[in-house]
PDB file of C-alpha atoms in Angstrom:
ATOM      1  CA  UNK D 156       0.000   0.000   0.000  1.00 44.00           C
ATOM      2  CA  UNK D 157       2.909   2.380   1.011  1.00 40.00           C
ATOM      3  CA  UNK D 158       4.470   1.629  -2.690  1.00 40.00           C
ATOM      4  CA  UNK D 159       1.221   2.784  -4.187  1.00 42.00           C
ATOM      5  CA  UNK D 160       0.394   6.150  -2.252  1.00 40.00           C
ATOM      6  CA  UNK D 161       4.294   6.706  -2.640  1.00 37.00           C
ATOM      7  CA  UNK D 162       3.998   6.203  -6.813  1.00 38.00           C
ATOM      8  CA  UNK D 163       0.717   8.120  -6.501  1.00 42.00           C
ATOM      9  CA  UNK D 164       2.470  11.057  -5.200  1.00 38.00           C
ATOM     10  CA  UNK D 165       4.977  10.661  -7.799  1.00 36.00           C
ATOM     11  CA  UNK D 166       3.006  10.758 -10.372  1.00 43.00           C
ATOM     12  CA  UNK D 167       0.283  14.032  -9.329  1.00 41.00           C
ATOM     13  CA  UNK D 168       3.870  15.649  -8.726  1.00 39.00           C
ATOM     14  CA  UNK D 169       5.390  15.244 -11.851  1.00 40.00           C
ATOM     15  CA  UNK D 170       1.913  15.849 -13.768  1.00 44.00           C
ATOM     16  CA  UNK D 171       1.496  18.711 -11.595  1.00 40.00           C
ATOM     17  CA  UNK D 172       4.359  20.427 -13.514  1.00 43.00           C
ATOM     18  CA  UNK D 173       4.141  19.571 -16.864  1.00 57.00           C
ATOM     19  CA  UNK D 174       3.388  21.026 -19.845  1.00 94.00           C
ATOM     20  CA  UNK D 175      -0.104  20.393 -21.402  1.00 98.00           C
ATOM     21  CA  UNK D 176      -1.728  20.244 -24.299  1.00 98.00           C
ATOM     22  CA  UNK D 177      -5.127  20.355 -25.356  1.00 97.00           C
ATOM     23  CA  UNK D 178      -6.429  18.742 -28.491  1.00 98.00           C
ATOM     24  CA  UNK D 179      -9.475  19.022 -31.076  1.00 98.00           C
ATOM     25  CA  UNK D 180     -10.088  17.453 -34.317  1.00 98.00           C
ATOM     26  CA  UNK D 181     -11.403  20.134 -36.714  1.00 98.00           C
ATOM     27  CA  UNK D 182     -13.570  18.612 -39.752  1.00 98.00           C
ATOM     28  CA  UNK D 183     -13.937  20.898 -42.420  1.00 98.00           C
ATOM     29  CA  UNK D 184     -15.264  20.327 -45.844  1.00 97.00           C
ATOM     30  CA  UNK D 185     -13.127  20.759 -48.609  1.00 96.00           C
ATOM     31  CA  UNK D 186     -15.561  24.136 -50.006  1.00 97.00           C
ATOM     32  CA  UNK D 187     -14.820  25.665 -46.561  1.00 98.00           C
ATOM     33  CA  UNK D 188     -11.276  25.265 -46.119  1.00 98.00           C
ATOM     34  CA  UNK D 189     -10.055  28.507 -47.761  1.00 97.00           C
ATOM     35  CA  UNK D 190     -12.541  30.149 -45.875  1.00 98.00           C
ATOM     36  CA  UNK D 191     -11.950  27.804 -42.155  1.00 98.00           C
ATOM     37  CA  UNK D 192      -8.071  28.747 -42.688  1.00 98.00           C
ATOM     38  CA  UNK D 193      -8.597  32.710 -43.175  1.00 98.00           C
ATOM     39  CA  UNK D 194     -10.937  32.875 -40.256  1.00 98.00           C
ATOM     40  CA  UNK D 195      -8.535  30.703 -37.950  1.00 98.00           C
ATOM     41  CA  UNK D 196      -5.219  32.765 -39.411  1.00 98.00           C
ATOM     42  CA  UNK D 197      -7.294  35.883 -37.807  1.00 98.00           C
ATOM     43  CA  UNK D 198      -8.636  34.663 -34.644  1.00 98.00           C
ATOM     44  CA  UNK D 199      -5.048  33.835 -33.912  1.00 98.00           C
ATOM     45  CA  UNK D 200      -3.387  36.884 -34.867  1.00 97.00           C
ATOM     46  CA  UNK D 201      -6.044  38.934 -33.055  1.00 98.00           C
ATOM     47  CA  UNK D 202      -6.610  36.720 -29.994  1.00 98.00           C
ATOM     48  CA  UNK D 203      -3.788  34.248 -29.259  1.00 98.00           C
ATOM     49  CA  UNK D 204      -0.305  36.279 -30.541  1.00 96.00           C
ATOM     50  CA  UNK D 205       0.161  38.158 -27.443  1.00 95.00           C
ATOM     51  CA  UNK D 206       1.950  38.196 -24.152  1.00 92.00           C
ATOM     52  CA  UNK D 207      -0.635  36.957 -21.862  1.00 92.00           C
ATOM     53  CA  UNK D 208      -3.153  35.587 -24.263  1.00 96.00           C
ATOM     54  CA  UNK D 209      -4.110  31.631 -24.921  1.00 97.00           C
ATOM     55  CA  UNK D 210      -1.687  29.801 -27.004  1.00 97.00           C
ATOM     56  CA  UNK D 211      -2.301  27.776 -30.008  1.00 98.00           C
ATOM     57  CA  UNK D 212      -0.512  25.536 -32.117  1.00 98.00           C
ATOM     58  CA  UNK D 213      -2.907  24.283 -35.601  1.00 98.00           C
ATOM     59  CA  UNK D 214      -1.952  21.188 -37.747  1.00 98.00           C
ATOM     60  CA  UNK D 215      -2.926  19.965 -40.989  1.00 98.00           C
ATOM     61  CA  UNK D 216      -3.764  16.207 -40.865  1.00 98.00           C
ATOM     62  CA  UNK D 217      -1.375  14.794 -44.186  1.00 98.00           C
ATOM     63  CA  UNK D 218      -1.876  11.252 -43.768  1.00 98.00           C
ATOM     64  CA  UNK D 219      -4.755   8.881 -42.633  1.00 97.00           C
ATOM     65  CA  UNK D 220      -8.456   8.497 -42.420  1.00 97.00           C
ATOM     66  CA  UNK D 221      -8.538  12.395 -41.422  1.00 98.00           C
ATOM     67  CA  UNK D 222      -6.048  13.572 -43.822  1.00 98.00           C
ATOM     68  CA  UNK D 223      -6.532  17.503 -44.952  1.00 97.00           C
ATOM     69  CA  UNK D 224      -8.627  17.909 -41.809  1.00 98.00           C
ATOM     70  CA  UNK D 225      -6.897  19.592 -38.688  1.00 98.00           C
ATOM     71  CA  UNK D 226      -5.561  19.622 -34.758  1.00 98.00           C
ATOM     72  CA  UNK D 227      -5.856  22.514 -33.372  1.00 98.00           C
ATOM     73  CA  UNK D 228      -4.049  22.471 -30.059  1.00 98.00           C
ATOM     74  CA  UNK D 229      -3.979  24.795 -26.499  1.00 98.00           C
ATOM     75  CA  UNK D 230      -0.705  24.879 -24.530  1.00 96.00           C
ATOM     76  CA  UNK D 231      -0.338  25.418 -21.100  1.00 96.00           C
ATOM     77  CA  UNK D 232       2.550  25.152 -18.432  1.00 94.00           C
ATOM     78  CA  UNK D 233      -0.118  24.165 -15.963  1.00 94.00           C
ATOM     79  CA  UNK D 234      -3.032  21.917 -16.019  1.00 94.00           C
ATOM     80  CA  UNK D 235      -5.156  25.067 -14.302  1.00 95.00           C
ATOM     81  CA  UNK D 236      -4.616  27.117 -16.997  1.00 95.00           C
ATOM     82  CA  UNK D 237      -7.423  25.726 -18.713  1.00 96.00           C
ATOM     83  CA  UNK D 238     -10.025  27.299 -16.174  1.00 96.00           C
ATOM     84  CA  UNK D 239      -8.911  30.719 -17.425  1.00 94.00           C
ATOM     85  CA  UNK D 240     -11.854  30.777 -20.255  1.00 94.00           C
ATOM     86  CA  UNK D 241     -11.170  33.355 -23.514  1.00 96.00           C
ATOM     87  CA  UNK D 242     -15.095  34.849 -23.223  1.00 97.00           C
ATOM     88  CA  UNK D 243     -14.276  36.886 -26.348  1.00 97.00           C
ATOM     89  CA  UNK D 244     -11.950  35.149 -28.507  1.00 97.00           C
ATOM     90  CA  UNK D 245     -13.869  32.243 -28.544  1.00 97.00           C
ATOM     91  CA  UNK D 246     -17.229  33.819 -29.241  1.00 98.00           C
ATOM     92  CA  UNK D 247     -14.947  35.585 -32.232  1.00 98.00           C
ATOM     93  CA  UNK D 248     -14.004  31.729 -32.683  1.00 98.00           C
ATOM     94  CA  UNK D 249     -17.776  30.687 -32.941  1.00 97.00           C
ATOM     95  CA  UNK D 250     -18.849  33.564 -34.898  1.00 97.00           C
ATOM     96  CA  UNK D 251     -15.951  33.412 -37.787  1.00 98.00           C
ATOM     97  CA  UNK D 252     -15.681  29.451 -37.843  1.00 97.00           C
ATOM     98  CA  UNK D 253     -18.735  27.930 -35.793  1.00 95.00           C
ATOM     99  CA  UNK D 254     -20.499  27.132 -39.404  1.00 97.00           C
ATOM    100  CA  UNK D 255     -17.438  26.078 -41.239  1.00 98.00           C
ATOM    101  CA  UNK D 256     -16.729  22.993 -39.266  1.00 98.00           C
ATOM    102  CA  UNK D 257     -17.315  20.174 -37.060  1.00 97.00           C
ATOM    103  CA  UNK D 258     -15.233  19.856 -33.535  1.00 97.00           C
ATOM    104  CA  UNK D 259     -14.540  16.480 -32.644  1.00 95.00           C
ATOM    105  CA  UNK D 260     -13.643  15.210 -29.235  1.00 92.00           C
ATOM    106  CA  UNK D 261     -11.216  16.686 -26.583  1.00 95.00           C
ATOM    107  CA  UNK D 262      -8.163  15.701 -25.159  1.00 97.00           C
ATOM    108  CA  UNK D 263      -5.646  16.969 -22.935  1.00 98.00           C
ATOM    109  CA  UNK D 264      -1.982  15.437 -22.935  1.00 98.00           C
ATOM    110  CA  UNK D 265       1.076  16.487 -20.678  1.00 97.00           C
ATOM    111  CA  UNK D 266       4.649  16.444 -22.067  1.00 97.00           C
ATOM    112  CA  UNK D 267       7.062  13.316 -20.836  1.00 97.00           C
ATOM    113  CA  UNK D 268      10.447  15.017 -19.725  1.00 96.00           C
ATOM    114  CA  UNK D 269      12.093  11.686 -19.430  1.00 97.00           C
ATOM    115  CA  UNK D 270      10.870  10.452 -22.560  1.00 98.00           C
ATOM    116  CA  UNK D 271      11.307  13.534 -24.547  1.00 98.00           C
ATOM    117  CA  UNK D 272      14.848  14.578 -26.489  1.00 97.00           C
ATOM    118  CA  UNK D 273      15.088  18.541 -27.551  1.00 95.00           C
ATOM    119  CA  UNK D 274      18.916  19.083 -28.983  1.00 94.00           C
ATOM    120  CA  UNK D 275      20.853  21.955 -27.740  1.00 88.00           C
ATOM    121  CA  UNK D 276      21.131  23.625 -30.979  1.00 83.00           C
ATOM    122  CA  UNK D 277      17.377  23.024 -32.293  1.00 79.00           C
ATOM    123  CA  UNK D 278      15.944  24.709 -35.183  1.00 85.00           C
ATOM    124  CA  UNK D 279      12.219  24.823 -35.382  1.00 91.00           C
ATOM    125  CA  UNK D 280      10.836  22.787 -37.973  1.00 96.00           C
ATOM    126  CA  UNK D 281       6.755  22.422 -39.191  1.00 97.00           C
ATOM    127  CA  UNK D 282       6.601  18.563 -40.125  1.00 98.00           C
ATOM    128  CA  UNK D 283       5.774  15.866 -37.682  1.00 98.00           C
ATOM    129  CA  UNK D 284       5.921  11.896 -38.020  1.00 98.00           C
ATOM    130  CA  UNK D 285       3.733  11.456 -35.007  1.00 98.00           C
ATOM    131  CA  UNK D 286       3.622   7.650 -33.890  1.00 98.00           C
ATOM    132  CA  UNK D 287       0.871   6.674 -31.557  1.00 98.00           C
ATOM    133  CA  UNK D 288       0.793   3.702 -28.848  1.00 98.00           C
ATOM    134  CA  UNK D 289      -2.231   2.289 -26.661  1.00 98.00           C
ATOM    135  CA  UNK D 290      -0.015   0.625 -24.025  1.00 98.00           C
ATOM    136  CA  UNK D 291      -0.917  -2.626 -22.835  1.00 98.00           C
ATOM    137  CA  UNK D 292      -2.421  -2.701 -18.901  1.00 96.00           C
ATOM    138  CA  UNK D 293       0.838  -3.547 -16.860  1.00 96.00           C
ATOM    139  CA  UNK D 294       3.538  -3.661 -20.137  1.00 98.00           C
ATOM    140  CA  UNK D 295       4.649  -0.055 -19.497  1.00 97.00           C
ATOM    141  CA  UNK D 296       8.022  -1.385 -17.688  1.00 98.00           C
ATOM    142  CA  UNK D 297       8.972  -2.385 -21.697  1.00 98.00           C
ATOM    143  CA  UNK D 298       7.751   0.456 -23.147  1.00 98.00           C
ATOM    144  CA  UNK D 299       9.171   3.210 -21.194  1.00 98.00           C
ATOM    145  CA  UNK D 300      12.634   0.892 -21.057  1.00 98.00           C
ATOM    146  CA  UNK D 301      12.870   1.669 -24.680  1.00 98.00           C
ATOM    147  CA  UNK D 302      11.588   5.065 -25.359  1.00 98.00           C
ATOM    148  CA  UNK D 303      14.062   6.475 -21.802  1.00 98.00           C
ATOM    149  CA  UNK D 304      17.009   4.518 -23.412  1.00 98.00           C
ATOM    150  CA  UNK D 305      16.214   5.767 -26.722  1.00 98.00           C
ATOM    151  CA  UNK D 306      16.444   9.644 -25.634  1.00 98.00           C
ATOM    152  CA  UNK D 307      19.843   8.805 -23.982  1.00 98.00           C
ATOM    153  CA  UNK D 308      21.205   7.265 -27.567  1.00 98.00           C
ATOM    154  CA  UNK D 309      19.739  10.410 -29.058  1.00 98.00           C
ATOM    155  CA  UNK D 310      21.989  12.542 -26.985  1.00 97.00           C
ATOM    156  CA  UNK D 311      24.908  10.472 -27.551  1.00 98.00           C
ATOM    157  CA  UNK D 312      24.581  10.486 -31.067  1.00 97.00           C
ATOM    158  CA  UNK D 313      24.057  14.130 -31.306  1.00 95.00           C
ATOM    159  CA  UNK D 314      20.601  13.777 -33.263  1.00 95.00           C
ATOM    160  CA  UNK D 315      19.779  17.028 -34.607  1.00 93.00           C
ATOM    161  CA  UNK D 316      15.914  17.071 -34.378  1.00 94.00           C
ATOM    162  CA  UNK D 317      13.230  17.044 -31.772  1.00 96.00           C
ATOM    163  CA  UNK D 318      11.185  14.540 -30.337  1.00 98.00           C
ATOM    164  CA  UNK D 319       8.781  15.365 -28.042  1.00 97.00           C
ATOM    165  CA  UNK D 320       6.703  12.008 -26.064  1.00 98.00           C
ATOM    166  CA  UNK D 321       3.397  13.020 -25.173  1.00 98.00           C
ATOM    167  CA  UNK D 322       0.757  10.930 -22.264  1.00 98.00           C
ATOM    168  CA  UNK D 323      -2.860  11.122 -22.332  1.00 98.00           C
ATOM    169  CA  UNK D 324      -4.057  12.690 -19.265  1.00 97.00           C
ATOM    170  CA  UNK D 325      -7.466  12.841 -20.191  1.00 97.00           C
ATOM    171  CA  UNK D 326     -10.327  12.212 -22.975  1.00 97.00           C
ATOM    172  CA  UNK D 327      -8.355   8.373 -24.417  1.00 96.00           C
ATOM    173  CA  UNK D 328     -10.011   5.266 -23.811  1.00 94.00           C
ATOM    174  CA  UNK D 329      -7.197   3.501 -22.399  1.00 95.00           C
ATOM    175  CA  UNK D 330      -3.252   4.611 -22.276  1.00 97.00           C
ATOM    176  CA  UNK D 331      -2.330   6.224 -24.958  1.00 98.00           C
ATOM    177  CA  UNK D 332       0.867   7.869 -25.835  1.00 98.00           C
ATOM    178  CA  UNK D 333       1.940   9.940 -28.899  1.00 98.00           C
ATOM    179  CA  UNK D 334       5.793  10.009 -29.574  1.00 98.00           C
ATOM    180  CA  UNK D 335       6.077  13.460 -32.144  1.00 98.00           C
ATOM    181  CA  UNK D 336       9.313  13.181 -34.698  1.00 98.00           C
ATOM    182  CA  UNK D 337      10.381  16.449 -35.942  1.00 97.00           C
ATOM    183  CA  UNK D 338      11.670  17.387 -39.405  1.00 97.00           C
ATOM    184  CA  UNK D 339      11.676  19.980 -42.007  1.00 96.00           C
ATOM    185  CA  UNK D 340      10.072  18.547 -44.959  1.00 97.00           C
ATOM    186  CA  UNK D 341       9.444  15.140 -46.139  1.00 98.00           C
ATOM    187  CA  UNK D 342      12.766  15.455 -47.537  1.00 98.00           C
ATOM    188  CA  UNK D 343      14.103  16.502 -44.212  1.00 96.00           C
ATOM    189  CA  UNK D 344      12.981  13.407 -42.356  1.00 97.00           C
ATOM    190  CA  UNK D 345      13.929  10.772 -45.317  1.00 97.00           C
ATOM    191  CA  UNK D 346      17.525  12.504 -44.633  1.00 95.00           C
ATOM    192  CA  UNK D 347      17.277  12.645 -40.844  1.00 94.00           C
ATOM    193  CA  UNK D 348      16.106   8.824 -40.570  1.00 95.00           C
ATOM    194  CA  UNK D 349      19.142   7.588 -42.943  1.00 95.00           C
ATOM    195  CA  UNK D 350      21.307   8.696 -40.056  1.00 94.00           C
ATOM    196  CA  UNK D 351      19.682   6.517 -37.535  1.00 97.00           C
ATOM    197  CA  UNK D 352      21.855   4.195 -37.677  1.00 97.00           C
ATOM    198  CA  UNK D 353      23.993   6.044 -35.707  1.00 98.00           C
ATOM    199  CA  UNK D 354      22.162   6.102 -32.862  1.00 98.00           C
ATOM    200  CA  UNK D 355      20.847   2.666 -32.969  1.00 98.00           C
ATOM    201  CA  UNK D 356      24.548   1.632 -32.117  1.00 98.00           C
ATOM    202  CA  UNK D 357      25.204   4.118 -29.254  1.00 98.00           C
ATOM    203  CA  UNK D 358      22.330   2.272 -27.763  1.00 98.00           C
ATOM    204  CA  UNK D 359      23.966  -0.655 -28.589  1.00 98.00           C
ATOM    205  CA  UNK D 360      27.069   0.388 -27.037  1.00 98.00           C
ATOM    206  CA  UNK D 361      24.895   2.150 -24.045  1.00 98.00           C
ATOM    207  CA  UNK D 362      22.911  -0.969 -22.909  1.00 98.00           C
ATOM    208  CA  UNK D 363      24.415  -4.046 -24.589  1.00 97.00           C
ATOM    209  CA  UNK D 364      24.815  -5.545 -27.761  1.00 96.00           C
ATOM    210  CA  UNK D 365      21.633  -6.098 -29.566  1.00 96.00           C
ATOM    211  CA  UNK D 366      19.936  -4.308 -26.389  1.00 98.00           C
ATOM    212  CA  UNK D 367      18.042  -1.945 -29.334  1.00 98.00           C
ATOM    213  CA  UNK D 368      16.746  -4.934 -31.170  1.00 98.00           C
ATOM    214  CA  UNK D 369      16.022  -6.468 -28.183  1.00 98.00           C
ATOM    215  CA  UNK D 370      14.434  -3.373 -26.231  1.00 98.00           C
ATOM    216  CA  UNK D 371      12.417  -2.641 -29.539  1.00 98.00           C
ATOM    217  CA  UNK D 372      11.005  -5.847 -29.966  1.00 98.00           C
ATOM    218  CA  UNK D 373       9.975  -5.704 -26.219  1.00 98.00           C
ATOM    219  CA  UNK D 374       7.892  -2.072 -26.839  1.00 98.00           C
ATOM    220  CA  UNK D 375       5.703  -3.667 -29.926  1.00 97.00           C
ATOM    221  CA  UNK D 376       5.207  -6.661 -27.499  1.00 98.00           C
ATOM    222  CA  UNK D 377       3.790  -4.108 -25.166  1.00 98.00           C
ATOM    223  CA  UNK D 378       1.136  -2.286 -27.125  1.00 98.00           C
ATOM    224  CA  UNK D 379      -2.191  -3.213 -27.931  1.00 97.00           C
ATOM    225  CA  UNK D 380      -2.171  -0.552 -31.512  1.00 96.00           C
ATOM    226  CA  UNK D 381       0.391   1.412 -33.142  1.00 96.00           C
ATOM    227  CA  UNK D 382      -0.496   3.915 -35.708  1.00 97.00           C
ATOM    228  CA  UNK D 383       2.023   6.700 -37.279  1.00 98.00           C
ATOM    229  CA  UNK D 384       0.393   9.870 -39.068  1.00 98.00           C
ATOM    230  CA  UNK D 385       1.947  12.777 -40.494  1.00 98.00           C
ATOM    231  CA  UNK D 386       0.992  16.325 -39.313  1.00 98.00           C
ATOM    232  CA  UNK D 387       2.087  19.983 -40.750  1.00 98.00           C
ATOM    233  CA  UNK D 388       2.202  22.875 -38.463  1.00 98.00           C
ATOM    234  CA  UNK D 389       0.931  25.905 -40.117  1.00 98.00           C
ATOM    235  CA  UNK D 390       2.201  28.771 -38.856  1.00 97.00           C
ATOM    236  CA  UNK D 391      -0.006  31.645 -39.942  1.00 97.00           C
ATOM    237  CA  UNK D 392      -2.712  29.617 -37.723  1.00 98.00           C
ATOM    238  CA  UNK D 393      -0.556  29.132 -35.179  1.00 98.00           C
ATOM    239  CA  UNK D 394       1.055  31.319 -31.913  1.00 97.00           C
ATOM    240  CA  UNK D 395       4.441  32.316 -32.149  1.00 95.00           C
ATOM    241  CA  UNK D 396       7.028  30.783 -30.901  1.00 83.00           C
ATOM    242  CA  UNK D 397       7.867  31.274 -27.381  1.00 67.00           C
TER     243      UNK D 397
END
C-alpha cells in the first residue's frame, strides 16, 4: 500500500508540472477550407499572438483516415490554466468558424520530460511523423525501457531534431501515448532517418549488444495498436514561438 500512495504522489507531482496540451479534431469540408483557414489565421493573430493571451498551435492532418482535416491544439505550463476561459476570442471563434466545421472530441496530454529529447542547438521545424501507442495494462516497464534509453542514444549520437513524447491525461479510452518526430520537410525526415543508424549503435554500445533490437522488440510486445500519421504545423494559424 505504502508503494502505491508513494507512486501516486509521484506521479500528481510530476503531472502537476508539466506542460499540457489540449487537443481538437477540426472537420472541415473541402468548399470551406479557404474560408476555415482565413478565419482561424485571424482569430489567432487577433486573440492568441500576445503576451498573456491563450496559445495555439494548428496542424494539418497529411496522412490517414482524417487527412486535410486539422488539430488545433492549447498549450499550457499548468493543467489550471485551462479554467482561465477566452469569453471573447472564442465567441470571435464561434462567430468566424462555428459554421465552417465540425469539432470532434477533446483531449488533454502532458509532455514526458524523461521520454522527450530537444537538442541543444534546435531549429524549429513544421513537419511531424507522429507515432501513436495504446499501451498494454501492466507492459509499461517495456515500453518506457525503450523510449528512456532511446532519448539517452539520441543525446549520444548528437541527433539534430526534436522529439517530443506526449501521455494522455485525459479524454483516451485507455493509455495512450503519442511520440512526435520532428523534421523539415518530407525530404528533411527521409535525410534525418538515414542517419539513424547512428544512434541505434550508441544504444547498442549504451545498454548491450543487440539491447536496441532487443528493447524494440519488447515495446511492440507491449502495445495493444500502433499507428504513425503525419501532421504539418501551419504557422499563420498558429502562436508564435515562445
Amino acid at each position: 500500500m505504502k508503494k502505491i500512495l508513494t507512486l501516486a504522489t509521484f506521479l500528481f507531482s510530476f503531472i502537476s508540472t508539466a506542460q499540457f496540451l489540449q487537443s481538437r479534431l477540426l472537420k472541415v469540408e473541402q468548399k470551406n477550407m479557404e474560408k476555415f483557414m482565413s478565419a482561424v489565421a485571424n482569430k489567432t493573430k487577433l486573440y492568441n499572438s500576445k503576451e498573456g493571451q491563450p496559445r495555439y498551435i494548428t496542424f494539418q492532418i497529411l496522412t490517414g483516415p482524417e487527412a486535410q482535416n486539422f488539430v488545433r491544439m492549447q498549450y499550457a505550463p499548468k493543467v489550471e490554466d485551462f479554467d482561465k476561459i477566452d469569453k471573447v476570442g472564442n465567441a470571435y471563434w464561434q462567430k468566424t468558424t462555428g459554421a465552417l466545421h465540425q469539432s470532434v472530441g477533446n483531449r488533454i496530454w502532458y509532455r514526458n520530460a524523461d521520454a522527450s529529447y530537444m537538442p541543444e542547438d534546435m531549429s524549429r521545424v513544421n513537419h511531424r511523423r507522429i507515432l501513436y501507442y495504446k499501451i498494454k495494462p501492466g507492459m509499461g516497464t517495456d515500453f518506457w525501457r525503450y523510449r528512456t534509453r532511446l532519448v539517452k542514444a539520441l543525446e549520444a549520437a548528437e541527433w539534430p531534431q526534436r522529439v517530443s513524447t506526449l501521455n494522455c491525461a485525459s479524454g483516451c479510452d485507455g493509455n495512450w501515448v503519442q511520440v512526435r518526430y520532428h523534421h523539415k520537410n518530407f525530404t528533411g525526415e527521409a535525410s534525418d532517418n538515414s542517419n539513424f543508424s547512428k544512434v541505434v549503435e550508441k544504444y547498442n554500445e549504451m545498454y548491450g549488444e543487440d539491447s536496441y533490437e532487443d528493447d524494440s522488440q519488447k515495446l511492440q510486445m507491449s502495445v495493444i495498436e500502433n499507428m504513425t500519421r503525419h501532421h504539418q504545423r501551419l504557422p499563420e494559424l498558429s502562436s508564435p514561438w515562445n
